[in-house]
């Protein structure tokens, strides 16, 4: 007589935990890891947008709306699309919003929010009719693997930059940072420590690495936190003063919510702004979601994603909601790879991130206790893991390998996933066509390539 099958909980059935070989503790741990890796957006996004959005107490209101938009985007990604991908206001797009559109072009910030909202509507429409999925299917396997590797290189570069290991240099563009500075050597120590934990297959290695490096920095009183005299870094001051205690009272961002100007954004003169928001986020998010799906093992043998329409629609819906709340485009975060590296495979990971962003509205001083020196090693190591996909690229076929290489190298060097995808697609179409292999390219990809080329020619300022 066979043993009875253990009962399956409603949570397991909804998210498919057993089917995907995961557990609730693993998903919760993965969600916490992802949150810690991307929680910097709570502080960086207000810094960027407050230069363009002028309202009373702008930084705090923008922090709150950032947390709300991130929570909403992550929750619908987890509950509706049931993917472990977190969402939040995107870096790069917030800078374009603030510095190019509002300050550079003189567009009112309310109108710029309207443009973000309209671009989100376009995302949803294309997703519902299946056009976005068709575009993903048209991307060749070599570029899909290259996108994954490129995101890995981008993540690693971001981690090296955040830690101060790689710095800007006017003569050589980039240079090695000062390895004697506390944030730099602490990040390097964290990199070695976390790599050892991962090599020894310690459960929760990435999360333990983040927490141990944070505790080490606090115990040694290392200057890792902003707020010192003349802008210098300072040791953790404790939960008081700058951190306002452990608990912070949430503030409703009433001066931001619902302030978007749709009428102004639909004006003929701003169609290029709408298109640029749409274009950049479309390929940034599509590249990110494709790379994360490949990394998590969701792509089938043809490189397609299950529930793709729902997945892409949630990305667009998050952008619409974020614009209504008063922030620039909300999109999928490449830092979700850190949670995937921790074993997150279901929507419960994203739901955990969403709940933590909601809690951050009350406990946001705690998020500030995690220095970039602690999260940088996680980004570097996850990036290294994602580079594994390069072995699936046919490097002997130059018509495949050259576009793949351009995709990989352009992401970190231009600091843009969208640029990497764009250069890869354009070069793939051009090389295949001119080498007599044009029939190997989907007509959809040719159309995309033409649009991308036109964008770089006529809308290069975006």
Tab-separated table of C-alpha atoms in Angstrom:
chain	number	residue	atom	x	y	z
A	1	UNK	CA	0.000	0.000	0.000
A	2	UNK	CA	1.507	3.336	-1.082
A	3	UNK	CA	1.984	6.129	1.398
A	4	UNK	CA	-0.695	8.845	1.298
A	5	UNK	CA	0.181	11.984	-0.645
A	6	UNK	CA	0.813	14.882	1.731
A	7	UNK	CA	-1.775	17.654	1.479
A	8	UNK	CA	-0.885	20.640	-0.681
A	9	UNK	CA	-1.654	24.074	0.724
A	10	UNK	CA	-3.610	26.712	-1.181
A	11	UNK	CA	-0.440	28.813	-1.273
A	12	UNK	CA	1.452	25.944	-2.902
A	13	UNK	CA	-1.298	25.361	-5.460
A	14	UNK	CA	-1.604	29.019	-6.439
A	15	UNK	CA	2.103	29.723	-6.863
A	16	UNK	CA	3.121	26.213	-7.939
A	17	UNK	CA	5.820	25.903	-5.283
A	18	UNK	CA	6.122	22.093	-5.382
A	19	UNK	CA	5.898	21.958	-9.165
A	20	UNK	CA	8.818	24.372	-9.470
A	21	UNK	CA	10.814	22.658	-6.721
A	22	UNK	CA	10.632	25.549	-4.280
A	23	UNK	CA	9.461	26.099	-0.720
A	24	UNK	CA	7.897	28.964	1.212
A	25	UNK	CA	11.063	29.692	3.271
A	26	UNK	CA	13.167	29.759	0.107
A	27	UNK	CA	10.767	32.164	-1.623
A	28	UNK	CA	10.640	34.462	1.406
A	29	UNK	CA	14.427	34.451	1.626
A	30	UNK	CA	14.716	35.196	-2.089
A	31	UNK	CA	12.261	38.075	-1.757
A	32	UNK	CA	14.219	39.564	1.125
A	33	UNK	CA	17.447	39.248	-0.871
A	34	UNK	CA	15.912	41.009	-3.873
A	35	UNK	CA	14.529	43.763	-1.657
A	36	UNK	CA	17.880	44.375	0.001
A	37	UNK	CA	19.570	44.503	-3.406
A	38	UNK	CA	17.174	47.110	-4.793
A	39	UNK	CA	16.147	49.045	-1.668
A	40	UNK	CA	18.613	51.764	-2.649
A	41	UNK	CA	15.914	53.049	-5.030
A	42	UNK	CA	14.015	54.360	-1.984
A	43	UNK	CA	16.740	56.967	-1.550
A	44	UNK	CA	18.178	57.399	-5.048
A	45	UNK	CA	14.885	57.975	-6.878
A	46	UNK	CA	13.834	60.902	-4.634
A	47	UNK	CA	17.288	62.457	-5.054
A	48	UNK	CA	16.981	62.354	-8.839
A	49	UNK	CA	13.325	63.380	-9.193
A	50	UNK	CA	13.388	66.130	-6.560
A	51	UNK	CA	15.620	68.125	-8.910
A	52	UNK	CA	12.646	68.389	-11.269
A	53	UNK	CA	9.552	67.931	-9.103
A	54	UNK	CA	9.103	70.911	-6.817
A	55	UNK	CA	6.566	70.243	-4.078
A	56	UNK	CA	6.699	70.767	-0.295
A	57	UNK	CA	8.839	68.170	1.464
A	58	UNK	CA	9.590	66.656	-1.946
A	59	UNK	CA	12.181	64.084	-0.864
A	60	UNK	CA	9.945	62.422	1.713
A	61	UNK	CA	6.878	62.487	-0.546
A	62	UNK	CA	8.917	61.001	-3.388
A	63	UNK	CA	10.283	58.305	-1.080
A	64	UNK	CA	6.727	57.352	-0.155
A	65	UNK	CA	5.472	57.294	-3.733
A	66	UNK	CA	8.549	55.276	-4.744
A	67	UNK	CA	7.746	52.689	-2.080
A	68	UNK	CA	4.065	52.559	-3.076
A	69	UNK	CA	4.835	52.210	-6.798
A	70	UNK	CA	7.427	49.491	-6.111
A	71	UNK	CA	5.031	47.638	-3.819
A	72	UNK	CA	2.179	47.759	-6.347
A	73	UNK	CA	4.381	46.715	-9.275
A	74	UNK	CA	5.936	43.818	-7.371
A	75	UNK	CA	2.604	42.624	-5.942
A	76	UNK	CA	0.820	42.460	-9.291
A	77	UNK	CA	3.852	40.777	-10.856
A	78	UNK	CA	3.730	38.137	-8.132
A	79	UNK	CA	-0.022	37.734	-7.687
A	80	UNK	CA	-1.196	38.082	-11.294
A	81	UNK	CA	1.747	37.114	-13.508
A	82	UNK	CA	3.177	34.837	-10.773
A	83	UNK	CA	6.802	35.542	-11.640
A	84	UNK	CA	9.593	36.262	-9.108
A	85	UNK	CA	10.413	39.606	-10.719
A	86	UNK	CA	10.277	42.770	-8.619
A	87	UNK	CA	9.386	46.175	-10.039
A	88	UNK	CA	10.197	49.743	-9.000
A	89	UNK	CA	10.825	53.155	-10.595
A	90	UNK	CA	13.658	52.538	-13.029
A	91	UNK	CA	17.114	54.042	-12.878
A	92	UNK	CA	18.058	55.825	-16.083
A	93	UNK	CA	14.445	56.573	-16.918
A	94	UNK	CA	14.192	58.748	-13.819
A	95	UNK	CA	17.281	60.670	-14.955
A	96	UNK	CA	15.803	61.105	-18.449
A	97	UNK	CA	12.569	62.313	-16.845
A	98	UNK	CA	14.268	64.844	-14.566
A	99	UNK	CA	17.260	66.130	-16.497
A	100	UNK	CA	16.274	65.798	-20.163
A	101	UNK	CA	12.490	66.209	-20.278
A	102	UNK	CA	11.734	68.537	-17.357
A	103	UNK	CA	14.932	70.559	-16.977
A	104	UNK	CA	16.296	70.268	-20.516
A	105	UNK	CA	13.106	70.614	-22.585
A	106	UNK	CA	11.250	72.721	-20.027
A	107	UNK	CA	8.281	70.321	-19.899
A	108	UNK	CA	6.231	70.654	-16.677
A	109	UNK	CA	6.704	67.623	-14.469
A	110	UNK	CA	2.959	66.999	-14.488
A	111	UNK	CA	3.027	66.739	-18.284
A	112	UNK	CA	6.048	64.447	-18.163
A	113	UNK	CA	4.106	62.143	-15.820
A	114	UNK	CA	1.306	62.133	-18.385
A	115	UNK	CA	3.791	60.972	-21.022
A	116	UNK	CA	4.895	58.136	-18.744
A	117	UNK	CA	1.267	57.112	-18.206
A	118	UNK	CA	0.537	57.058	-21.951
A	119	UNK	CA	3.624	54.958	-22.613
A	120	UNK	CA	2.313	52.503	-19.989
A	121	UNK	CA	-1.025	52.315	-21.801
A	122	UNK	CA	0.846	51.430	-24.999
A	123	UNK	CA	2.740	48.688	-23.124
A	124	UNK	CA	-0.506	47.123	-21.926
A	125	UNK	CA	-2.187	47.296	-25.347
A	126	UNK	CA	0.776	45.678	-27.103
A	127	UNK	CA	0.923	43.001	-24.420
A	128	UNK	CA	-2.777	42.145	-24.561
A	129	UNK	CA	-2.818	41.734	-28.350
A	130	UNK	CA	0.325	39.589	-28.155
A	131	UNK	CA	2.551	41.979	-30.098
A	132	UNK	CA	5.106	42.190	-27.320
A	133	UNK	CA	5.286	38.405	-27.092
A	134	UNK	CA	5.679	38.181	-30.865
A	135	UNK	CA	8.621	40.571	-30.677
A	136	UNK	CA	10.269	38.444	-27.996
A	137	UNK	CA	9.738	35.314	-30.112
A	138	UNK	CA	11.348	37.062	-33.081
A	139	UNK	CA	14.568	37.645	-31.144
A	140	UNK	CA	17.010	34.813	-32.032
A	141	UNK	CA	18.299	32.446	-29.358
A	142	UNK	CA	21.847	33.801	-29.644
A	143	UNK	CA	20.634	37.288	-28.726
A	144	UNK	CA	18.491	35.953	-25.900
A	145	UNK	CA	21.540	34.276	-24.370
A	146	UNK	CA	23.544	37.439	-25.025
A	147	UNK	CA	20.894	39.538	-23.279
A	148	UNK	CA	21.208	37.331	-20.193
A	149	UNK	CA	24.992	37.592	-20.224
A	150	UNK	CA	24.837	41.330	-20.907
A	151	UNK	CA	22.557	41.858	-17.927
A	152	UNK	CA	25.061	39.865	-15.891
A	153	UNK	CA	27.879	42.132	-17.043
A	154	UNK	CA	25.691	45.172	-16.313
A	155	UNK	CA	24.921	43.873	-12.811
A	156	UNK	CA	28.576	43.188	-12.093
A	157	UNK	CA	29.569	46.626	-13.359
A	158	UNK	CA	26.851	48.219	-11.219
A	159	UNK	CA	28.151	46.358	-8.180
A	160	UNK	CA	31.760	47.364	-8.883
A	161	UNK	CA	30.656	50.980	-9.326
A	162	UNK	CA	28.515	51.031	-6.171
A	163	UNK	CA	31.404	49.644	-4.144
A	164	UNK	CA	33.905	52.162	-5.509
A	165	UNK	CA	36.049	49.385	-6.966
A	166	UNK	CA	35.603	50.953	-10.416
A	167	UNK	CA	35.576	54.753	-10.653
A	168	UNK	CA	35.456	57.367	-13.376
A	169	UNK	CA	38.653	58.746	-14.829
A	170	UNK	CA	38.892	61.719	-17.236
A	171	UNK	CA	41.846	60.214	-19.090
A	172	UNK	CA	40.853	56.550	-19.336
A	173	UNK	CA	37.059	56.816	-18.713
A	174	UNK	CA	37.307	54.118	-16.012
A	175	UNK	CA	39.957	53.219	-13.469
A	176	UNK	CA	40.519	51.117	-10.365
A	177	UNK	CA	39.280	52.793	-7.206
A	178	UNK	CA	41.262	53.387	-4.033
A	179	UNK	CA	41.410	49.924	-2.474
A	180	UNK	CA	42.352	51.341	0.935
A	181	UNK	CA	39.008	53.108	1.378
A	182	UNK	CA	36.747	51.273	3.875
A	183	UNK	CA	33.742	50.842	1.520
A	184	UNK	CA	36.013	49.375	-1.165
A	185	UNK	CA	37.914	46.835	0.903
A	186	UNK	CA	34.766	45.905	2.828
A	187	UNK	CA	32.964	45.183	-0.458
A	188	UNK	CA	35.929	43.095	-1.655
A	189	UNK	CA	35.916	41.185	1.621
A	190	UNK	CA	32.175	40.671	1.245
A	191	UNK	CA	32.696	39.422	-2.305
A	192	UNK	CA	35.178	36.770	-1.141
A	193	UNK	CA	33.043	35.848	1.887
A	194	UNK	CA	29.851	35.454	-0.124
A	195	UNK	CA	31.640	33.503	-2.866
A	196	UNK	CA	32.993	31.105	-0.227
A	197	UNK	CA	29.510	30.658	1.253
A	198	UNK	CA	28.098	29.965	-2.213
A	199	UNK	CA	30.918	27.534	-3.022
A	200	UNK	CA	30.182	25.668	0.195
A	201	UNK	CA	26.493	25.652	-0.807
A	202	UNK	CA	25.375	27.449	2.347
A	203	UNK	CA	21.648	28.069	2.192
A	204	UNK	CA	20.937	31.785	1.844
A	205	UNK	CA	24.572	32.577	1.014
A	206	UNK	CA	23.820	35.882	-0.725
A	207	UNK	CA	21.536	37.122	2.040
A	208	UNK	CA	23.988	36.050	4.737
A	209	UNK	CA	26.727	37.868	2.884
A	210	UNK	CA	24.732	41.113	2.834
A	211	UNK	CA	23.857	40.892	6.529
A	212	UNK	CA	27.355	39.882	7.687
A	213	UNK	CA	29.045	42.682	5.741
A	214	UNK	CA	26.550	45.200	7.173
A	215	UNK	CA	27.146	44.004	10.738
A	216	UNK	CA	30.917	44.025	10.182
A	217	UNK	CA	30.810	47.602	8.912
A	218	UNK	CA	28.721	48.737	11.887
A	219	UNK	CA	30.886	46.861	14.426
A	220	UNK	CA	34.119	48.333	13.037
A	221	UNK	CA	32.593	51.822	12.895
A	222	UNK	CA	33.547	52.156	9.231
A	223	UNK	CA	32.513	55.318	7.331
A	224	UNK	CA	29.913	53.832	4.981
A	225	UNK	CA	26.986	56.224	5.301
A	226	UNK	CA	26.284	59.658	3.893
A	227	UNK	CA	25.671	62.579	6.235
A	228	UNK	CA	29.113	63.426	7.537
A	229	UNK	CA	30.683	66.871	7.592
A	230	UNK	CA	31.216	68.436	4.149
A	231	UNK	CA	29.475	65.481	2.514
A	232	UNK	CA	32.012	62.934	3.804
A	233	UNK	CA	30.938	59.413	4.694
A	234	UNK	CA	30.428	58.591	8.349
A	235	UNK	CA	30.092	55.529	10.559
A	236	UNK	CA	26.623	54.236	11.331
A	237	UNK	CA	25.218	56.873	13.705
A	238	UNK	CA	22.645	54.597	15.281
A	239	UNK	CA	18.905	54.868	14.970
A	240	UNK	CA	18.518	58.501	15.764
A	241	UNK	CA	19.324	61.831	14.176
A	242	UNK	CA	19.763	61.097	10.468
A	243	UNK	CA	17.804	57.842	10.743
A	244	UNK	CA	15.028	59.344	12.890
A	245	UNK	CA	14.754	56.239	15.017
A	246	UNK	CA	13.780	52.769	13.854
A	247	UNK	CA	10.254	53.767	12.894
A	248	UNK	CA	9.346	56.556	10.502
A	249	UNK	CA	5.846	57.940	10.136
A	250	UNK	CA	4.543	57.491	6.567
A	251	UNK	CA	3.474	60.620	4.703
A	252	UNK	CA	0.796	60.473	2.016
A	253	UNK	CA	2.276	62.041	-1.170
A	254	UNK	CA	-0.775	64.202	-1.740
A	255	UNK	CA	1.100	66.770	-3.829
A	256	UNK	CA	2.084	64.070	-6.322
A	257	UNK	CA	-0.847	61.664	-6.591
A	258	UNK	CA	-3.062	62.270	-9.613
A	259	UNK	CA	-1.139	65.337	-10.773
A	260	UNK	CA	-0.306	63.938	-14.229
A	261	UNK	CA	-1.362	66.052	-17.230
A	262	UNK	CA	-2.596	63.701	-19.969
A	263	UNK	CA	-3.864	66.484	-22.216
A	264	UNK	CA	-0.513	68.214	-22.303
A	265	UNK	CA	1.304	64.931	-22.948
A	266	UNK	CA	-0.889	64.209	-25.970
A	267	UNK	CA	0.160	67.467	-27.641
A	268	UNK	CA	1.938	67.039	-30.945
A	269	UNK	CA	5.138	68.571	-29.637
A	270	UNK	CA	5.492	65.928	-26.928
A	271	UNK	CA	4.860	62.830	-29.038
A	272	UNK	CA	8.612	62.334	-29.328
A	273	UNK	CA	8.874	62.380	-25.522
A	274	UNK	CA	6.088	59.803	-25.223
A	275	UNK	CA	7.769	57.662	-27.880
A	276	UNK	CA	11.144	57.876	-26.149
A	277	UNK	CA	9.684	56.853	-22.779
A	278	UNK	CA	7.894	54.016	-24.546
A	279	UNK	CA	10.881	52.926	-26.606
A	280	UNK	CA	13.500	52.931	-23.862
A	281	UNK	CA	11.343	51.141	-21.302
A	282	UNK	CA	9.980	48.681	-23.871
A	283	UNK	CA	13.403	47.334	-24.710
A	284	UNK	CA	14.842	47.822	-21.248
A	285	UNK	CA	12.007	45.886	-19.608
A	286	UNK	CA	11.736	43.335	-22.426
A	287	UNK	CA	15.463	42.676	-22.257
A	288	UNK	CA	15.387	42.467	-18.472
A	289	UNK	CA	12.373	40.140	-18.343
A	290	UNK	CA	13.777	37.903	-21.080
A	291	UNK	CA	17.168	37.677	-19.378
A	292	UNK	CA	15.671	36.999	-15.958
A	293	UNK	CA	13.345	34.347	-17.416
A	294	UNK	CA	16.260	32.606	-19.078
A	295	UNK	CA	18.250	32.749	-15.857
A	296	UNK	CA	15.367	31.281	-13.846
A	297	UNK	CA	14.798	28.504	-16.392
A	298	UNK	CA	11.347	29.665	-17.501
A	299	UNK	CA	12.052	29.720	-21.259
A	300	UNK	CA	10.992	26.635	-23.199
A	301	UNK	CA	13.034	24.944	-25.918
A	302	UNK	CA	11.940	27.627	-28.384
A	303	UNK	CA	12.879	30.446	-26.035
A	304	UNK	CA	9.279	31.395	-25.193
A	305	UNK	CA	7.930	32.430	-21.800
A	306	UNK	CA	4.751	31.008	-20.241
A	307	UNK	CA	2.030	33.572	-19.469
A	308	UNK	CA	3.985	36.112	-21.513
A	309	UNK	CA	0.996	38.382	-22.218
A	310	UNK	CA	0.157	38.606	-18.543
A	311	UNK	CA	3.804	39.161	-17.629
A	312	UNK	CA	4.276	42.070	-20.039
A	313	UNK	CA	0.868	43.559	-19.247
A	314	UNK	CA	1.787	43.781	-15.551
A	315	UNK	CA	4.913	45.686	-16.526
A	316	UNK	CA	2.806	48.244	-18.392
A	317	UNK	CA	0.211	48.466	-15.635
A	318	UNK	CA	2.962	49.184	-13.106
A	319	UNK	CA	4.195	52.066	-15.280
A	320	UNK	CA	0.676	53.530	-15.430
A	321	UNK	CA	0.156	53.251	-11.679
A	322	UNK	CA	3.580	54.735	-10.915
A	323	UNK	CA	2.845	57.753	-13.130
A	324	UNK	CA	-0.485	58.278	-11.357
A	325	UNK	CA	1.321	58.149	-7.999
A	326	UNK	CA	3.840	60.741	-9.171
A	327	UNK	CA	7.010	58.922	-10.185
A	328	UNK	CA	8.834	58.136	-13.420
A	329	UNK	CA	8.457	54.794	-15.195
A	330	UNK	CA	8.073	51.746	-12.938
A	331	UNK	CA	9.631	48.689	-14.526
A	332	UNK	CA	11.112	45.250	-13.877
A	333	UNK	CA	14.353	45.349	-11.904
A	334	UNK	CA	17.477	43.519	-12.961
A	335	UNK	CA	18.328	43.123	-9.256
A	336	UNK	CA	15.608	40.447	-9.213
A	337	UNK	CA	18.413	38.172	-10.375
A	338	UNK	CA	19.806	38.224	-6.830
A	339	UNK	CA	16.584	36.628	-5.552
A	340	UNK	CA	16.586	34.147	-8.417
A	341	UNK	CA	20.154	33.281	-7.475
A	342	UNK	CA	18.839	32.635	-3.956
A	343	UNK	CA	16.345	30.112	-5.345
A	344	UNK	CA	13.240	32.259	-5.934
A	345	UNK	CA	11.110	30.720	-8.670
A	346	UNK	CA	7.514	31.784	-8.047
A	347	UNK	CA	5.400	34.886	-7.621
A	348	UNK	CA	5.720	34.536	-3.865
A	349	UNK	CA	9.205	36.053	-4.169
A	350	UNK	CA	7.806	39.190	-5.832
A	351	UNK	CA	4.934	39.354	-3.333
A	352	UNK	CA	7.486	39.307	-0.515
A	353	UNK	CA	9.317	42.216	-2.139
A	354	UNK	CA	6.041	44.124	-2.474
A	355	UNK	CA	5.162	43.616	1.193
A	356	UNK	CA	8.648	44.712	2.259
A	357	UNK	CA	8.312	47.907	0.222
A	358	UNK	CA	5.027	48.598	2.020
A	359	UNK	CA	6.707	47.969	5.365
A	360	UNK	CA	9.540	50.262	4.328
A	361	UNK	CA	7.066	53.137	4.543
A	362	UNK	CA	7.067	52.521	8.298
A	363	UNK	CA	10.553	51.086	8.758
A	364	UNK	CA	12.367	52.948	6.016
A	365	UNK	CA	15.225	54.010	8.359
A	366	UNK	CA	16.203	50.318	8.566
A	367	UNK	CA	16.707	50.152	4.806
A	368	UNK	CA	19.259	52.913	5.141
A	369	UNK	CA	21.331	50.711	7.457
A	370	UNK	CA	22.294	48.478	4.513
A	371	UNK	CA	25.252	50.203	2.804
A	372	UNK	CA	26.037	49.768	-0.876
A	373	UNK	CA	29.249	48.025	0.171
A	374	UNK	CA	27.051	45.175	1.446
A	375	UNK	CA	24.806	44.795	-1.606
A	376	UNK	CA	27.566	45.309	-4.198
A	377	UNK	CA	29.060	41.794	-3.757
A	378	UNK	CA	25.632	40.252	-4.379
A	379	UNK	CA	25.287	42.119	-7.670
A	380	UNK	CA	28.785	41.111	-8.783
A	381	UNK	CA	28.320	37.430	-7.963
A	382	UNK	CA	24.875	37.181	-9.557
A	383	UNK	CA	26.323	38.878	-12.615
A	384	UNK	CA	29.049	36.237	-12.726
A	385	UNK	CA	26.435	33.478	-12.576
A	386	UNK	CA	24.446	35.017	-15.429
A	387	UNK	CA	27.526	35.065	-17.661
A	388	UNK	CA	27.187	31.288	-17.857
A	389	UNK	CA	24.798	31.701	-20.799
A	390	UNK	CA	27.613	32.771	-23.164
A	391	UNK	CA	28.564	29.123	-23.599
A	392	UNK	CA	25.323	28.554	-25.519
A	393	UNK	CA	26.266	31.118	-28.184
A	394	UNK	CA	27.765	29.799	-31.425
A	395	UNK	CA	31.001	31.787	-31.405
A	396	UNK	CA	32.169	30.163	-34.660
A	397	UNK	CA	29.341	31.825	-36.606
A	398	UNK	CA	30.252	35.512	-36.804
A	399	UNK	CA	26.754	36.472	-37.949
A	400	UNK	CA	25.568	35.267	-34.526
A	401	UNK	CA	28.579	35.965	-32.339
A	402	UNK	CA	29.292	39.584	-33.343
A	403	UNK	CA	25.726	40.828	-32.563
A	404	UNK	CA	25.820	38.789	-29.356
A	405	UNK	CA	29.130	40.366	-28.358
A	406	UNK	CA	27.831	43.879	-29.073
A	407	UNK	CA	24.752	43.144	-26.965
A	408	UNK	CA	26.868	42.000	-24.028
A	409	UNK	CA	29.514	44.713	-24.137
A	410	UNK	CA	27.151	47.629	-24.801
A	411	UNK	CA	25.010	47.123	-21.684
A	412	UNK	CA	27.681	47.936	-19.091
A	413	UNK	CA	29.602	50.400	-21.265
A	414	UNK	CA	26.528	52.500	-22.142
A	415	UNK	CA	24.900	51.803	-18.745
A	416	UNK	CA	21.730	50.728	-20.544
A	417	UNK	CA	20.101	47.359	-21.167
A	418	UNK	CA	18.029	48.975	-23.921
A	419	UNK	CA	21.136	50.103	-25.822
A	420	UNK	CA	22.601	46.619	-25.659
A	421	UNK	CA	19.436	45.026	-27.020
A	422	UNK	CA	19.152	47.705	-29.713
A	423	UNK	CA	22.723	47.348	-31.000
A	424	UNK	CA	22.375	43.590	-30.975
A	425	UNK	CA	19.173	43.611	-33.014
A	426	UNK	CA	20.401	46.193	-35.550
A	427	UNK	CA	23.730	44.448	-36.129
A	428	UNK	CA	22.085	41.004	-36.318
A	429	UNK	CA	19.693	42.146	-39.054
A	430	UNK	CA	22.401	43.993	-40.990
A	431	UNK	CA	25.009	41.206	-40.890
A	432	UNK	CA	22.528	38.451	-41.780
A	433	UNK	CA	21.075	40.474	-44.651
A	434	UNK	CA	24.398	41.567	-46.163
A	435	UNK	CA	25.959	38.109	-45.800
A	436	UNK	CA	23.179	36.447	-47.798
A	437	UNK	CA	21.386	34.927	-44.816
A	438	UNK	CA	18.512	37.358	-44.710
A	439	UNK	CA	15.870	34.608	-44.654
A	440	UNK	CA	17.123	33.514	-41.228
A	441	UNK	CA	15.743	36.756	-39.765
A	442	UNK	CA	12.088	37.191	-38.852
A	443	UNK	CA	10.246	39.971	-40.742
A	444	UNK	CA	9.201	41.287	-37.322
A	445	UNK	CA	12.849	41.625	-36.329
A	446	UNK	CA	13.613	43.541	-39.526
A	447	UNK	CA	10.801	45.955	-38.697
A	448	UNK	CA	12.125	46.388	-35.178
A	449	UNK	CA	15.623	46.963	-36.502
A	450	UNK	CA	14.419	49.733	-38.819
A	451	UNK	CA	12.551	51.433	-35.961
A	452	UNK	CA	15.568	51.169	-33.693
A	453	UNK	CA	17.833	52.651	-36.336
A	454	UNK	CA	15.378	55.477	-36.934
A	455	UNK	CA	15.218	56.152	-33.234
A	456	UNK	CA	18.982	56.532	-32.974
A	457	UNK	CA	19.092	58.802	-36.011
A	458	UNK	CA	16.193	61.125	-35.225
A	459	UNK	CA	15.701	60.787	-31.479
A	460	UNK	CA	19.283	60.378	-30.307
A	461	UNK	CA	18.810	62.994	-27.616
A	462	UNK	CA	16.449	60.595	-25.845
